[in-house]
Coordinates of C-alpha atoms in Angstrom, one line a residue:
A3 CA 118.9 51.5 55.5
A4 CA 119.5 51.8 59.2
R5 CA 115.8 51.5 59.9
A6 CA 115.5 48.3 57.8
N7 CA 118.6 46.8 59.3
P8 CA 119.3 48.1 62.8
G9 CA 122.6 46.2 63.1
I10 CA 124.1 48.0 60.2
V11 CA 125.3 51.1 62.1
P12 CA 127.6 49.1 64.6
S13 CA 128.8 47.1 61.6
V14 CA 129.7 50.2 59.6
R15 CA 131.5 51.7 62.6
A16 CA 133.4 48.5 63.2
N17 CA 134.4 48.3 59.6
R18 CA 135.7 51.9 59.7
A19 CA 137.6 51.3 63.0
F20 CA 139.2 48.2 61.4
L21 CA 140.3 50.2 58.4
G22 CA 142.0 52.8 60.7
R23 CA 143.8 50.1 62.7
A24 CA 144.9 48.2 59.6
V25 CA 146.3 51.3 57.9
E26 CA 148.0 52.5 61.1
H27 CA 149.6 49.1 61.5
L28 CA 150.8 49.1 57.9
V29 CA 152.3 52.6 58.2
A30 CA 154.1 51.6 61.4
G31 CA 155.6 48.7 59.4
G32 CA 156.9 51.1 56.7
V33 CA 154.2 50.8 54.1
R34 CA 153.8 54.1 52.2
Q35 CA 151.8 53.1 49.1
F36 CA 148.2 52.0 49.4
L37 CA 145.6 50.7 46.9
D38 CA 142.0 51.0 48.1
I39 CA 139.8 48.8 46.0
G40 CA 136.0 49.2 46.2
T41 CA 136.3 52.5 47.8
G42 CA 132.7 53.4 48.1
I43 CA 131.3 56.9 49.0
P44 CA 133.9 58.9 51.0
A45 CA 133.4 58.9 54.8
A46 CA 135.5 60.1 57.8
D47 CA 139.0 58.8 58.2
N48 CA 139.6 57.5 54.7
T49 CA 142.7 55.6 53.9
H50 CA 144.6 58.7 52.8
E51 CA 143.7 60.6 55.9
V52 CA 144.8 57.9 58.3
A53 CA 148.0 57.1 56.3
Q54 CA 149.1 60.7 55.8
R55 CA 148.4 61.7 59.4
A56 CA 151.0 59.2 60.4
A57 CA 153.3 59.4 57.4
P58 CA 152.7 62.5 55.2
A59 CA 154.7 61.0 52.3
S60 CA 152.1 58.1 51.9
R61 CA 150.5 57.8 48.5
I62 CA 147.0 56.3 48.0
V63 CA 145.2 55.2 44.8
Y64 CA 141.4 54.7 45.1
V65 CA 139.7 52.3 42.7
D66 CA 135.9 51.6 42.2
N67 CA 133.7 50.6 39.3
D68 CA 130.9 53.0 40.3
P69 CA 131.1 56.3 38.3
V70 CA 129.3 58.1 41.1
V71 CA 132.1 57.2 43.5
L72 CA 134.9 58.2 41.2

């Protein structure tokens, strides 16, 4: 995929960085429950990892319609 679309790697990294910033911002605002819709294949710094690093009591539900993912 990266060979066919060279711009995909920076886009994927930017997407993952945004996820981290968004979850950190929500945790800082007191949010402790997260619903991650369209999860996809697990990667580094998933929602639960970011949230629970800052607030261990955080709870996360992952939802996807792909049986391979779930």
